[in-house]
Amino acid sequence: MSTTPTGHTLPDLVMAWGRGRAHSRVTARPEPIDGGFRVAVGPPSTEVREVLHTYTPESLAATAARLDAPGNQVMIAGPSALLASAVPSTWTMDDRGHLMTAVFAQDAYTVPEDYRLMLETEGPLTVARVFHRNGDLAASARLGRDGGFGVFDKVVTAPAHQRRGLGSLMMRALSGSAYAQGMRFGLLVGSDDGRALYERLGWSFVCDFPGARSKHL
């Protein structure tokens, strides 16, 4: 089985991402299934998401047929075109996801003038928040731990505070915190715009990570 830029297999990264993301969002641990995992999309609804690292075109089509009820979702570590060809035409595609990884280190960072950074850790969750001097929450990001992996999630900068280096600040600060806690590898699923930022920070692209959702009636 081929390895990724950090030397891990793709299934290992996908499963670690799922567990770390659950810690980030304080949701139930994902349920392992053949080829990936299953999670509840959002109780009290009965909608589910299945995330697959190992599949064939035939198994993907069968999964989509089985989950063809409004709100259910499928994500794969692989080509968007393959997922699009496997799901019914009534489904909505989201092909902007990119699975990325990095090796953590203690990188120096500087908090911009007029801002202050707060890092808080509780159990497997670390949250970074950046406040402007006027008290506004300017940016925030979350990191969920899964063993030696730290999974970044919900990296958000308020529109009025964009283009001031706050995203890079949070990524560096959380990476250093993760390293100090014993985590050695980072994982995230970024958008098209996010991928460019993360690559500038030394992250490596692993594969596309598209999703598809069965439409509500």
XYZ file of C-alpha atoms in Angstrom:
217
model
C 0.000 0.000 0.000
C 1.432 3.389 -0.980
C 2.298 5.965 1.647
C 1.581 9.686 1.903
C 4.066 12.583 2.357
C 4.406 11.847 6.093
C 4.934 8.116 5.529
C 1.442 7.043 6.632
C -1.027 5.107 4.534
C -4.065 6.918 3.194
C -6.477 4.800 5.285
C -4.531 5.720 8.429
C -4.786 9.431 7.627
C -8.489 9.331 6.778
C -9.382 7.442 9.952
C -7.234 9.750 12.111
C -8.872 12.770 10.471
C -12.320 11.414 11.288
C -11.492 10.782 14.944
C -9.700 14.114 15.399
C -12.502 16.035 13.718
C -14.987 14.436 16.107
C -12.914 15.713 19.036
C -12.785 19.165 17.445
C -16.548 19.316 17.054
C -17.300 17.470 20.306
C -19.383 14.860 18.504
C -19.629 11.090 18.737
C -16.631 9.004 17.726
C -16.932 7.829 14.097
C -18.041 4.247 13.554
C -15.583 2.185 11.471
C -17.106 0.506 8.420
C -15.612 -1.456 5.543
C -13.373 0.999 3.700
C -13.856 3.992 6.002
C -16.182 5.305 8.696
C -19.727 6.509 9.314
C -20.839 9.507 11.395
C -24.150 11.110 12.238
C -24.516 14.382 10.326
C -26.424 16.155 13.058
C -28.687 14.668 15.711
C -31.599 14.717 16.224
C -31.788 14.076 12.473
C -31.173 10.573 11.145
C -28.908 11.757 8.332
C -25.500 10.068 8.045
C -22.186 10.675 6.297
C -19.955 7.839 5.105
C -16.305 8.706 4.476
C -14.338 6.229 2.377
C -10.638 5.702 1.819
C -10.956 2.360 0.008
C -13.562 1.714 -2.667
C -14.265 0.735 -6.261
C -16.589 2.481 -8.722
C -19.056 -0.331 -8.135
C -18.916 -0.101 -4.337
C -19.323 3.685 -4.505
C -22.437 3.338 -6.643
C -23.830 0.776 -4.210
C -23.103 3.069 -1.252
C -24.853 5.993 -2.931
C -27.865 3.816 -3.751
C -28.067 2.632 -0.141
C -27.813 6.191 1.193
C -30.133 7.776 -1.369
C -32.334 9.564 1.162
C -32.470 13.343 1.633
C -29.520 14.727 3.606
C -27.255 11.677 3.565
C -23.686 12.255 2.410
C -20.699 10.415 0.945
C -17.084 11.643 0.960
C -14.078 9.933 -0.609
C -10.353 10.344 -0.555
C -9.959 10.455 -4.309
C -11.048 12.050 -7.579
C -14.120 14.250 -7.702
C -15.043 12.903 -11.128
C -15.196 9.371 -9.786
C -17.575 10.318 -6.977
C -19.709 12.392 -9.347
C -20.033 9.437 -11.698
C -21.141 7.125 -8.869
C -23.883 9.168 -7.194
C -27.358 9.811 -8.657
C -27.788 12.946 -10.737
C -30.108 14.368 -8.072
C -27.201 14.630 -5.593
C -25.250 17.858 -4.999
C -21.469 17.707 -5.341
C -18.894 19.546 -3.237
C -15.557 19.011 -4.961
C -13.546 21.720 -3.174
C -12.045 19.602 -0.386
C -8.340 18.715 -0.243
C -6.786 16.374 2.327
C -3.470 17.784 3.528
C -0.817 16.808 6.059
C 2.231 18.290 7.743
C 4.969 17.483 10.222
C 4.608 19.598 13.349
C 7.435 21.762 14.657
C 7.891 24.630 17.089
C 7.724 27.515 14.620
C 8.118 31.092 15.804
C 5.216 33.462 15.279
C 4.424 37.089 15.995
C 1.027 38.382 17.031
C 0.168 41.473 14.946
C -0.174 44.792 16.722
C -3.687 45.484 18.019
C -4.428 41.779 18.470
C -4.022 39.199 21.220
C -3.941 35.429 20.897
C -5.499 32.958 23.325
C -4.890 29.188 23.309
C -7.057 26.943 25.475
C -6.779 23.166 25.787
C -9.373 20.905 27.359
C -8.856 17.176 26.913
C -8.262 16.384 23.222
C -9.422 19.824 22.024
C -7.305 22.969 21.655
C -8.939 26.212 20.535
C -7.129 29.303 19.249
C -8.867 32.675 19.392
C -7.562 36.028 18.207
C -9.144 39.173 19.612
C -8.854 42.717 18.320
C -8.103 45.428 20.847
C -11.720 46.599 20.555
C -12.840 43.222 21.915
C -14.033 41.710 18.639
C -13.320 38.032 18.008
C -11.222 38.434 14.861
C -10.336 34.801 14.139
C -10.557 31.312 15.591
C -9.460 27.759 14.861
C -9.814 24.354 16.490
C -7.525 21.345 16.742
C -8.689 17.876 17.775
C -6.174 15.283 18.925
C -6.040 11.680 17.778
C -2.905 10.118 19.260
C 0.065 11.576 17.421
C -2.169 13.472 14.977
C -3.651 16.944 15.356
C -6.626 17.697 13.136
C -7.264 21.338 12.242
C -10.872 22.406 11.850
C -12.994 25.535 11.517
C -10.161 27.943 10.691
C -12.126 31.192 10.323
C -11.171 34.861 10.083
C -13.867 37.536 10.302
C -14.164 39.544 7.057
C -13.097 42.811 8.710
C -9.833 41.201 9.876
C -8.766 39.272 6.797
C -5.414 39.742 5.032
C -3.632 40.516 8.295
C -1.889 37.184 8.769
C -4.277 35.879 11.414
C -4.842 32.537 9.667
C -1.100 31.896 9.482
C -0.740 33.001 13.103
C -3.329 30.496 14.325
C -1.884 27.657 12.250
C 1.617 28.251 13.622
C 0.420 28.709 17.186
C -1.720 25.565 17.136
C 1.071 23.565 15.472
C 3.461 24.570 18.232
C 0.902 23.740 20.908
C 0.247 20.380 19.287
C 3.970 19.594 19.194
C 4.320 20.506 22.876
C 1.464 18.096 23.670
C 3.186 15.235 21.855
C 1.450 15.381 18.490
C 3.793 15.087 15.532
C 1.586 15.206 12.429
C -1.112 17.573 11.263
C -4.193 16.820 9.189
C -6.864 18.981 7.640
C -9.328 19.163 4.786
C -8.998 22.573 3.148
C -10.892 24.480 0.501
C -9.320 25.716 -2.732
C -8.365 29.017 -1.087
C -7.257 27.319 2.116
C -5.012 24.917 0.250
C -2.923 27.782 -1.098
C -2.437 29.201 2.408
C -1.542 25.857 3.920
C 0.961 25.024 1.184
C 2.728 28.325 1.905
C 2.968 27.162 5.528
C 4.639 23.887 4.524
C 1.650 21.562 4.332
C 1.561 18.824 1.675
C -1.374 17.877 -0.521
C -2.389 14.224 -0.152
C -5.459 13.878 -2.353
C -8.745 15.492 -3.244
C -11.496 14.894 -0.710
C -14.833 15.573 -2.417
C -18.263 15.055 -0.969
C -21.779 14.579 -2.299
C -25.128 15.065 -0.602
C -28.524 13.655 -1.431
C -30.844 16.622 -1.926
C -33.744 17.393 0.368
C -37.127 17.128 -1.251
